[in-house]
């Protein structure tokens, strides 16, 4: 059935709303950012040139447009610093997302297997940390991870270690922070897809001779893949652009792209270069999004 | 070995908290038999089926399959397969892979699996649908995939949980016939759970009627309908008129029963013993005859026939039969159904018309009240 038949006229009008939203809050701001990315940094207010003055007339606009260039992008490609930043971001995001999936799946699975009246309570427990500011929670980790912090005290009390370990300002600290912060985003979509699973499907698998472990791999896991996809995207994409956690918990060595961007924008006041970094980042992140979209569309087509 | 016992359920009991779902139930099912478990919802029939499949473990009692107790055996190790009410087809697998699921788990060789799947596709008339996913199939096709999948491992015993519940009436009727044919052809024992008595009556060799976790009667469809073991069964299976009364006198093969609001009814003496003098008489609506004059006076004087007078209060035309509501002069209301054998020149009884209802003593079943 085509969309035309499916929706009534008012419904079709309402269907425009998301596109309008996209134009207003994504395309338009993105156009501004893209324009800044093509500009040159300058000692001015705002700190870049050219600026388009709509009152100056057509010829002036044309002249301003002619000064736009891809210089900033050339710079990003020529300096290894940026490539390393991008790579580190992707690597950190991929590692964290893998760890998040390994940690989040058993939790989501366990919650989905709880008696029905306990499930909402368990979900509230997963979400409750959001009631405290994100920044405060990351700062709290500084306390926990520092030299005489809670983690070292506990490990020493348990005689796991004899002298305090250095946690803060290491990649370990950053990964702890990221995994702690993003775990709910992994658990929620996983739980949603696992809770939908009909128990009779598992019974059918066992009735046909599959052991409980086999039933999990042949039925539960494949049917939870939409949740896995959503959870992976929901974590991977923001982690690639993560700034606060690496800035507060990681060492001062390699930087993630969010940190590099912050540096260019605030420290170097180079808005155009920062904008170019942001545009490139968006381009990189479009890849996994498009792959996910493609898979989803194929599944949708399968349903029709 | 047709006729030998395949399944022997012996004193099986299952409680959920304080609720007794199955209460010390015993039953034997023969090899090659089509057995139906019939009962109202919550009677324990599904729990019993789930214990046979292994999804529930009995609290006590034995379940012997071919003489081996399987009560504690895990579902994936039982030579029993089940067709689920919701079909429970794997949505991520196509028709062929759904059917092959059990065969792969059994470790069958690749070419053997292909042969068996093709056989099952033919059996379920699913040719051309092999690569379809379950959500691309109609309800009837899904039902046939579920059946083919459950039969692929060639179980000795197939359990069917309300297998036709999700189909519309037309499809249900044709599918009932298909299931019966298939069962005869394969010789597999079927145990079907249903709350639909027409389904059970049509398909089953024997029916076990369950209530409150117990089997109240196990009988062939005909016995169940014509010789119900209790008033509850008589009322549960089919339509019935019930008149309460007391036994007035016994004359060799007959009982004369004084009913509260019909007058005396002459009934054939029941085979089973009755608990007391207070009884009820059950008569199926189609066993009663309706006429303007009634039977010949001579027959009535001989005491052979019951004759009740009343007025037609309503009439329902159902095509094959007409169902009349009759208000007897003595106070009772009853239903009489008349088969519509003629198409034209039909002289229906009108509401308000005086009629005579008459029936043979042999058509009455006397039961404890």
XYZ file of C-alpha atoms in Angstrom:
673
model
C 0.000 0.000 0.000
C 1.445 3.396 -0.885
C 1.803 6.284 1.534
C -0.781 8.197 -0.468
C -3.519 5.684 0.351
C -2.333 5.084 3.885
C -2.654 8.630 5.167
C -5.572 11.026 5.108
C -4.988 14.616 4.029
C -4.475 16.057 7.571
C -2.215 13.120 8.408
C -0.147 13.843 5.306
C 0.125 17.481 6.350
C 1.295 16.390 9.810
C 3.907 14.178 8.139
C 5.681 17.362 6.971
C 6.440 18.321 10.592
C 9.602 16.209 10.982
C 11.001 17.627 7.732
C 10.269 21.152 8.897
C 12.001 20.337 12.154
C 14.995 18.960 10.253
C 15.276 22.104 8.131
C 14.945 24.488 11.074
C 17.140 22.751 13.600
C 19.583 20.785 11.483
C 19.968 21.948 7.868
C 19.917 25.669 8.563
C 22.469 25.598 11.435
C 24.551 23.153 9.407
C 24.570 25.597 6.501
C 25.943 28.280 8.847
C 28.641 25.920 10.133
C 29.547 24.813 6.591
C 29.823 28.432 5.524
C 32.135 29.226 8.460
C 34.209 26.147 7.565
C 34.812 27.664 4.143
C 35.804 31.056 5.587
C 39.159 32.336 6.859
C 39.927 33.140 10.452
C 40.397 36.852 11.112
C 40.891 39.270 13.962
C 37.351 40.518 13.810
C 33.937 40.164 15.366
C 32.847 37.457 14.440
C 36.396 36.095 14.079
C 36.219 35.070 10.422
C 35.929 36.506 6.900
C 34.015 36.965 4.700
C 30.679 37.856 6.272
C 27.617 38.035 4.083
C 25.814 41.313 4.424
C 22.435 40.972 2.746
C 21.969 44.770 2.673
C 25.181 45.356 0.669
C 23.659 44.174 -2.603
C 24.148 41.325 -5.064
C 27.646 42.255 -6.317
C 29.072 42.491 -2.794
C 27.576 39.089 -1.947
C 29.136 37.589 -5.064
C 32.523 39.063 -4.185
C 32.270 37.673 -0.630
C 31.295 34.220 -1.919
C 34.340 34.239 -4.214
C 36.658 34.409 -1.188
C 35.280 31.136 0.269
C 37.824 28.315 0.020
C 38.612 24.761 1.074
C 41.818 25.847 2.835
C 40.692 24.611 6.241
C 39.969 21.143 4.879
C 43.398 21.108 3.181
C 44.956 21.931 6.522
C 43.082 19.084 8.254
C 44.359 16.637 5.647
C 47.930 17.964 5.717
C 48.478 17.903 9.499
C 48.690 14.461 11.154
C 47.370 15.904 14.403
C 43.848 15.920 13.018
C 43.968 12.490 11.425
C 45.292 11.084 14.708
C 42.505 12.796 16.599
C 39.847 11.337 14.309
C 41.411 7.871 14.491
C 41.703 7.990 18.258
C 38.061 9.070 18.536
C 36.887 6.217 16.310
C 39.088 3.721 18.181
C 37.918 4.898 21.615
C 34.286 4.852 20.418
C 34.628 1.368 18.894
C 36.332 -0.062 21.993
C 33.864 1.563 24.379
C 30.864 0.480 22.314
C 32.103 -3.115 22.241
C 32.606 -3.098 26.010
C 29.206 -1.428 26.481
C 27.535 -4.137 24.399
C 29.263 -6.919 26.332
C 28.253 -5.324 29.646
C 24.833 -4.046 28.634
C 23.466 -7.158 26.936
C 23.498 -9.409 30.029
C 21.957 -6.622 32.113
C 19.187 -5.969 29.567
C 18.610 -9.718 29.190
C 18.355 -10.189 32.954
C 15.883 -7.301 33.281
C 13.740 -8.658 30.429
C 13.628 -12.035 32.225
C 12.514 -10.532 35.567
C 8.896 -11.041 36.660
C 6.843 -8.429 34.862
C 6.114 -6.282 37.927
C 9.847 -5.937 38.719
C 10.871 -4.838 35.227
C 9.769 -1.179 35.494
C 11.556 -0.901 38.853
C 14.771 -2.279 37.342
C 14.479 0.166 34.441
C 14.054 3.078 36.873
C 17.229 1.947 38.631
C 19.051 2.051 35.286
C 17.790 5.559 34.557
C 18.102 7.056 38.070
C 21.727 8.293 37.604
C 20.373 10.741 35.005
C 18.749 12.634 37.850
C 22.180 13.927 38.776
C 23.983 16.270 36.423
C 26.283 14.513 33.970
C 29.142 16.848 34.862
C 28.828 16.164 38.584
C 28.868 12.428 37.961
C 32.061 12.668 35.914
C 33.643 14.875 38.606
C 32.651 12.233 41.153
C 34.735 9.744 39.207
C 37.767 12.004 39.639
C 37.286 11.568 43.378
C 36.848 7.826 43.108
C 39.842 7.348 40.811
C 42.370 9.680 42.408
C 45.469 8.458 44.266
C 43.782 8.087 47.689
C 40.329 7.631 46.149
C 37.675 5.057 46.855
C 38.792 2.591 44.160
C 42.369 2.310 45.452
C 41.137 2.117 49.069
C 38.764 -0.739 48.258
C 41.326 -2.639 46.167
C 43.899 -2.284 48.956
C 41.426 -3.304 51.656
C 40.673 -6.411 49.601
C 44.430 -7.025 49.235
C 44.127 -7.024 45.446
C 46.901 -4.418 45.285
C 49.540 -3.450 47.865
C 50.204 0.121 46.705
C 47.805 2.639 45.145
C 47.576 2.476 41.352
C 47.465 5.468 39.077
C 43.980 5.613 37.560
C 43.304 9.263 36.978
C 44.567 10.806 33.737
C 44.830 7.413 32.037
C 42.846 5.798 29.243
C 41.446 3.332 31.810
C 39.849 6.218 33.684
C 38.409 7.560 30.441
C 36.947 4.162 29.508
C 35.475 3.768 33.001
C 33.879 7.195 32.662
C 32.524 6.543 29.179
C 31.127 3.121 30.011
C 29.547 4.400 33.201
C 27.943 7.339 31.388
C 26.696 5.512 28.310
C 25.555 2.179 29.771
C 21.889 3.247 30.071
C 21.875 4.192 26.370
C 22.967 0.657 25.538
C 20.630 -1.072 28.000
C 17.433 0.787 27.051
C 17.165 -0.221 23.356
C 18.456 -3.731 24.117
C 15.828 -4.171 26.816
C 13.124 -2.834 24.494
C 13.876 -5.461 21.852
C 14.418 -8.309 24.339
C 11.193 -7.568 26.214
C 9.249 -7.826 22.946
C 10.466 -11.380 22.376
C 7.594 -13.883 22.605
C 8.429 -16.561 25.199
C 6.695 -19.111 22.967
C 9.482 -18.706 20.374
C 12.022 -20.013 22.899
C 9.679 -22.822 23.847
C 9.298 -23.713 20.182
C 13.080 -23.787 19.767
C 13.440 -26.112 22.741
C 10.536 -28.247 21.604
C 12.394 -28.728 18.304
C 15.504 -29.944 20.119
C 17.557 -26.809 20.787
C 19.220 -26.630 24.206
C 18.645 -23.378 26.145
C 22.075 -22.088 25.040
C 21.382 -22.952 21.390
C 17.946 -21.342 21.649
C 19.617 -18.144 22.799
C 22.013 -18.014 19.850
C 19.522 -19.139 17.232
C 16.452 -17.211 18.371
C 16.978 -14.611 21.114
C 20.159 -13.045 19.777
C 19.150 -12.681 16.108
C 15.803 -11.218 17.151
C 17.510 -8.694 19.434
C 19.730 -7.374 16.605
C 17.567 -4.274 15.985
C 18.131 -3.372 19.644
C 21.856 -4.094 19.298
C 22.001 -1.802 16.247
C 20.140 0.999 17.994
C 22.241 0.681 21.168
C 25.517 0.632 19.213
C 24.567 3.761 17.252
C 23.223 5.533 20.313
C 26.585 5.003 22.038
C 29.098 5.052 19.181
C 28.089 8.358 17.615
C 28.118 10.557 20.724
C 31.261 8.861 22.048
C 33.145 9.764 18.847
C 32.411 13.426 19.577
C 32.816 13.090 23.360
C 34.676 15.986 24.973
C 33.975 16.201 28.704
C 34.935 12.654 29.736
C 38.334 12.487 27.962
C 39.071 16.042 29.022
C 38.430 15.359 32.719
C 39.556 11.744 33.075
C 42.097 10.962 30.325
C 45.721 12.032 30.260
C 46.936 15.083 28.371
C 48.560 13.037 25.576
C 46.462 12.039 22.582
C 43.316 14.015 22.089
C 39.935 12.928 20.846
C 38.440 14.995 18.046
C 36.060 16.762 20.439
C 39.046 18.016 22.425
C 40.851 19.135 19.261
C 37.759 20.955 18.142
C 37.423 22.654 21.527
C 41.065 23.687 21.368
C 40.718 25.252 17.930
C 37.490 26.980 18.839
C 38.181 28.351 22.320
C 41.976 28.374 22.706
C 43.032 29.296 19.163
C 39.836 31.234 18.352
C 40.000 29.631 14.890
C 36.292 29.274 14.232
C 36.647 28.311 10.557
C 39.058 25.445 11.298
C 36.855 24.237 14.184
C 33.841 24.368 11.867
C 35.723 22.373 9.221
C 36.603 19.740 11.829
C 32.933 19.536 12.789
C 31.810 19.179 9.161
C 34.345 16.392 8.583
C 33.204 14.638 11.775
C 29.642 14.717 10.555
C 30.766 13.210 7.248
C 32.532 10.383 9.073
C 29.534 9.690 11.330
C 27.171 9.562 8.371
C 28.760 6.249 7.338
C 27.480 4.098 10.221
C 24.131 5.928 10.120
C 23.668 5.157 6.426
C 24.617 1.518 6.966
C 22.051 1.216 9.779
C 19.414 2.970 7.697
C 20.104 0.590 4.803
C 19.702 -2.474 7.039
C 16.492 -1.107 8.528
C 15.042 -0.361 5.112
C 15.814 -3.910 3.982
C 14.042 -5.292 7.055
C 11.064 -3.028 6.404
C 10.881 -4.165 2.793
C 10.998 -7.750 4.010
C 7.901 -7.065 6.084
C 5.892 -5.879 3.094
C 1.092 -51.276 16.702
C -2.234 -49.519 16.340
C -4.325 -49.833 19.467
C -1.437 -50.233 21.876
C -0.958 -47.637 24.596
C 1.457 -44.884 23.576
C 0.972 -42.431 26.395
C 0.066 -43.246 29.961
C -0.580 -40.332 32.278
C -0.693 -41.598 35.835
C -1.946 -39.495 38.741
C -0.392 -36.265 37.490
C -0.823 -33.183 39.621
C 0.306 -29.585 39.100
C -0.191 -26.635 41.427
C 0.612 -22.973 40.848
C 0.830 -21.493 44.333
C -2.466 -22.454 45.936
C -4.222 -23.072 42.610
C -4.569 -26.687 41.549
C -4.309 -26.618 37.755
C -4.234 -30.393 37.193
C -5.600 -32.549 39.984
C -4.440 -36.168 40.077
C -5.290 -36.843 36.462
C -4.862 -40.221 34.760
C -5.358 -40.990 31.077
C -4.231 -43.410 28.402
C -3.823 -42.458 24.760
C -3.364 -45.145 22.129
C -0.864 -45.136 19.293
C -2.397 -43.521 16.222
C -5.236 -41.977 18.166
C -6.648 -38.494 17.653
C -7.430 -37.360 21.171
C -9.012 -34.033 22.124
C -8.825 -32.325 25.493
C -11.937 -30.199 25.764
C -12.869 -27.851 28.549
C -13.634 -24.282 29.536
C -10.733 -21.863 29.915
C -8.805 -22.398 33.127
C -9.762 -26.077 33.356
C -6.127 -27.199 33.211
C -6.076 -28.603 29.666
C -3.251 -26.326 28.508
C -1.224 -27.051 31.651
C -1.612 -30.765 30.980
C -0.428 -30.288 27.391
C 2.540 -28.208 28.557
C 3.507 -30.994 30.968
C 3.472 -33.427 28.049
C 5.747 -31.062 26.075
C 8.037 -30.543 29.072
C 7.424 -26.847 29.676
C 5.919 -27.645 33.069
C 7.042 -30.355 35.475
C 4.332 -32.275 37.331
C 4.396 -31.955 41.137
C 3.620 -35.644 41.343
C 2.561 -38.508 39.095
C 4.143 -40.138 36.059
C 3.983 -39.485 32.328
C 4.917 -42.674 30.486
C 5.686 -42.478 26.791
C 6.193 -45.970 25.363
C 6.691 -47.106 28.951
C 9.422 -44.568 29.799
C 8.723 -41.893 32.394
C 9.383 -38.529 30.722
C 7.914 -36.325 33.471
C 11.334 -34.851 34.340
C 12.900 -34.885 30.860
C 13.752 -31.432 29.434
C 11.679 -30.323 26.434
C 14.568 -30.447 23.954
C 15.222 -34.100 24.807
C 11.614 -35.340 24.357
C 10.446 -37.256 21.285
C 7.297 -35.147 21.382
C 6.583 -32.057 19.310
C 4.121 -29.296 19.758
C 2.227 -26.958 17.506
C 1.746 -23.687 19.338
C -1.442 -21.670 19.521
C 0.367 -18.552 18.287
C 2.302 -20.810 15.832
C 5.564 -19.405 17.311
C 7.209 -19.330 13.876
C 10.722 -17.868 13.976
C 10.228 -14.442 12.363
C 13.857 -14.164 11.198
C 13.834 -17.507 9.361
C 12.085 -18.311 6.096
C 9.624 -21.168 5.657
C 12.277 -23.753 4.745
C 14.568 -22.764 7.617
C 11.662 -22.850 10.063
C 10.857 -26.398 8.984
C 14.535 -27.411 8.986
C 15.139 -25.992 12.491
C 14.457 -29.224 14.360
C 16.154 -31.381 11.719
C 19.390 -29.404 12.062
C 19.289 -29.747 15.846
C 18.860 -33.491 15.420
C 22.151 -33.512 13.499
C 20.644 -34.825 10.285
C 22.779 -34.819 7.133
C 22.419 -31.867 4.761
C 20.832 -33.740 1.844
C 18.560 -35.635 4.199
C 17.338 -32.338 5.635
C 16.682 -31.006 2.127
C 14.656 -34.107 1.262
C 12.625 -33.959 4.463
C 11.971 -30.219 4.103
C 10.741 -30.751 0.537
C 8.499 -33.527 1.795
C 7.072 -31.261 4.497
C 6.612 -28.390 2.035
C 4.517 -30.730 -0.107
C 2.637 -32.017 2.929
C 1.739 -28.464 3.974
C 0.985 -27.395 0.366
C 3.595 -24.663 0.747
C 5.237 -24.958 -2.661
C 6.594 -21.634 -3.890
C 6.634 -20.129 -0.391
C 9.952 -21.681 0.713
C 11.848 -18.366 0.802
C 9.058 -16.318 2.408
C 9.374 -15.019 5.948
C 6.465 -15.779 8.311
C 5.166 -12.200 8.192
C 4.782 -12.539 4.417
C 2.329 -15.428 4.820
C -1.423 -15.511 5.364
C -2.833 -16.915 8.593
C -3.696 -20.213 6.934
C -0.207 -20.526 5.436
C 1.400 -19.767 8.786
C -0.745 -22.459 10.355
C 0.473 -25.001 7.780
C 4.125 -24.002 8.284
C 3.711 -24.478 12.038
C 2.202 -27.909 11.432
C 4.896 -28.902 8.929
C 7.616 -27.767 11.327
C 6.123 -29.728 14.223
C 5.785 -32.857 12.077
C 9.214 -32.619 10.417
C 10.914 -34.655 13.141
C 8.252 -37.362 12.719
C 7.250 -37.420 16.396
C 5.259 -40.356 17.777
C 3.080 -37.845 19.551
C 2.090 -34.401 18.308
C 0.604 -31.882 20.714
C -1.626 -29.181 19.245
C -2.588 -26.181 21.361
C -5.761 -24.605 19.919
C -4.304 -25.088 16.430
C -7.235 -23.550 14.570
C -8.115 -20.796 17.020
C -6.676 -17.983 14.874
C -8.391 -19.014 11.632
C -11.746 -17.762 10.382
C -14.665 -20.182 10.325
C -14.557 -21.233 6.646
C -10.826 -21.910 6.774
C -11.230 -23.691 10.096
C -13.692 -26.197 8.632
C -11.444 -27.117 5.703
C -8.368 -27.211 7.930
C -10.132 -29.595 10.324
C -10.575 -32.050 7.463
C -6.955 -31.621 6.388
C -5.727 -32.294 9.903
C -7.825 -35.476 10.131
C -6.591 -36.745 6.750
C -3.006 -35.993 7.699
C -3.312 -37.726 11.043
C -4.773 -40.893 9.451
C -2.099 -40.865 6.741
C 0.868 -40.422 9.101
C -0.472 -42.571 11.927
C 0.930 -40.077 14.435
C -0.933 -39.737 17.717
C -2.436 -36.280 18.042
C -3.453 -34.658 21.294
C -5.301 -31.467 20.629
C -6.349 -28.904 23.201
C -9.441 -26.946 22.349
C -12.315 -25.066 23.905
C -14.310 -25.469 20.671
C -16.538 -28.517 21.013
C -17.409 -28.655 17.297
C -13.697 -28.927 16.562
C -13.256 -31.712 19.107
C -16.399 -33.574 17.975
C -15.448 -33.355 14.297
C -11.848 -34.450 14.537
C -11.238 -36.572 17.602
C -11.524 -40.337 18.016
C -11.997 -39.737 21.711
C -12.569 -36.627 23.781
C -11.504 -35.997 27.345
C -13.679 -33.342 28.950
C -11.861 -31.457 31.684
C -13.139 -29.267 34.489
C -11.278 -27.940 37.537
C -8.159 -29.928 36.668
C -9.934 -33.267 36.416
C -11.207 -35.393 33.561
C -14.960 -35.536 34.012
C -15.582 -37.866 31.062
C -13.469 -39.630 28.455
C -15.569 -40.938 25.581
C -16.131 -40.975 21.844
C -17.893 -37.879 20.484
C -21.156 -39.851 20.130
C -21.033 -41.237 23.669
C -20.210 -37.805 25.006
C -23.204 -36.271 23.321
C -25.750 -39.056 23.795
C -24.589 -40.460 27.136
C -23.130 -37.567 29.103
C -21.764 -38.739 32.436
C -23.076 -35.794 34.398
C -25.349 -32.812 34.178
C -22.263 -30.585 33.786
C -21.091 -32.528 30.718
C -24.609 -32.578 29.247
C -24.790 -28.795 29.555
C -21.203 -28.184 28.416
C -21.421 -30.258 25.240
C -24.141 -29.081 22.882
C -27.541 -27.623 23.694
C -29.772 -29.415 26.134
C -33.085 -29.058 27.965
C -32.810 -29.983 31.631
C -35.824 -30.686 33.833
C -35.395 -31.274 37.549
C -37.689 -33.650 39.401
C -38.074 -36.721 41.613
C -38.418 -40.371 40.683
C -42.074 -41.257 41.180
C -41.988 -44.948 40.302
C -39.858 -47.536 38.516
C -41.378 -49.909 35.964
C -38.940 -52.485 34.583
C -36.770 -50.508 32.057
C -38.442 -47.181 32.717
C -38.566 -44.441 35.274
C -41.531 -42.164 35.749
C -40.186 -38.820 36.943
C -42.307 -36.064 38.348
C -40.707 -32.897 37.085
C -41.394 -29.578 38.770
C -42.616 -27.662 35.768
C -43.376 -30.143 33.004
C -45.433 -32.845 34.710
C -44.469 -36.519 34.607
C -41.785 -37.622 32.169
C -41.239 -41.269 31.268
C -37.553 -41.925 30.736
C -35.398 -44.964 30.023
C -33.690 -46.148 33.207
C -30.029 -45.100 33.188
C -27.212 -47.640 33.205
C -25.339 -45.885 35.964
C -26.737 -45.837 39.466
C -28.251 -42.626 40.741
C -27.358 -40.973 44.007
C -30.929 -40.473 45.168
C -34.521 -39.895 44.224
C -33.900 -36.312 43.158
C -32.779 -36.367 39.507
C -32.722 -34.316 36.344
C -33.815 -35.284 32.871
C -31.694 -34.109 29.930
C -33.148 -34.026 26.406
C -31.357 -32.646 23.342
C -33.446 -30.100 21.362
C -33.309 -32.150 18.134
C -34.626 -35.271 19.880
C -37.957 -33.550 20.504
C -40.685 -33.435 17.894
C -43.020 -30.561 17.395
C -46.498 -30.827 15.914
C -49.909 -29.262 16.032
C -51.658 -32.552 16.910
C -49.017 -34.690 18.599
C -48.576 -38.463 18.236
C -51.408 -40.915 17.970
C -53.467 -41.153 21.157
C -52.931 -44.904 21.338
C -49.203 -44.551 21.695
C -49.597 -42.107 24.543
C -52.057 -44.315 26.351
C -49.529 -47.128 26.146
C -47.236 -44.827 28.139
C -44.601 -44.984 25.479
C -44.355 -41.347 24.630
C -44.043 -38.093 26.524
C -46.411 -35.395 25.399
C -46.131 -31.797 26.597
C -48.391 -28.936 25.538
C -47.338 -25.322 25.209
C -47.076 -22.190 23.115
C -44.355 -21.105 20.675
C -42.627 -18.077 22.247
C -39.893 -17.432 19.687
C -38.225 -18.895 16.669
C -34.700 -18.682 15.306
C -34.087 -19.614 11.672
C -30.510 -20.897 11.217
C -30.736 -22.269 7.682
C -30.201 -25.960 8.262
C -32.367 -25.971 11.348
C -34.981 -23.809 13.023
C -34.775 -23.410 16.755
C -38.037 -22.869 18.633
C -38.492 -21.573 22.147
C -41.553 -23.210 23.698
C -43.318 -22.077 26.872
C -44.991 -25.169 28.357
C -48.364 -24.859 30.040
C -46.777 -26.481 33.085
C -44.315 -23.585 33.349
C -41.015 -24.795 31.852
C -39.417 -23.199 28.824
C -37.499 -25.382 26.425
C -35.774 -25.355 23.064
C -36.753 -27.627 20.200
C -34.839 -27.733 16.932
C -36.409 -28.849 13.693
C -34.385 -29.779 10.623
C -35.441 -27.804 7.556
C -35.658 -30.683 5.079
C -37.927 -28.909 2.590
C -37.135 -25.724 0.742
C -40.608 -24.570 -0.343
C -44.138 -24.847 1.019
C -42.857 -24.798 4.575
C -45.482 -24.390 7.271
C -43.448 -22.880 10.132
C -44.858 -22.645 13.607
C -45.591 -19.030 14.459
C -44.964 -17.388 17.818
C -48.124 -17.644 19.900
C -49.250 -20.858 18.191
C -50.368 -23.817 20.337
C -48.102 -26.849 19.843
C -47.455 -30.313 21.198
C -43.892 -31.355 22.068
C -43.319 -35.096 22.195
C -40.342 -37.400 22.627
C -39.444 -41.028 23.303
C -38.347 -42.262 26.733
C -35.104 -43.459 25.102
C -34.248 -39.875 24.169
C -34.163 -38.855 27.821
C -30.976 -39.097 29.857
C -31.536 -39.290 33.596
C -28.696 -37.784 35.629
C -27.962 -36.736 39.166
C -29.103 -33.129 39.607
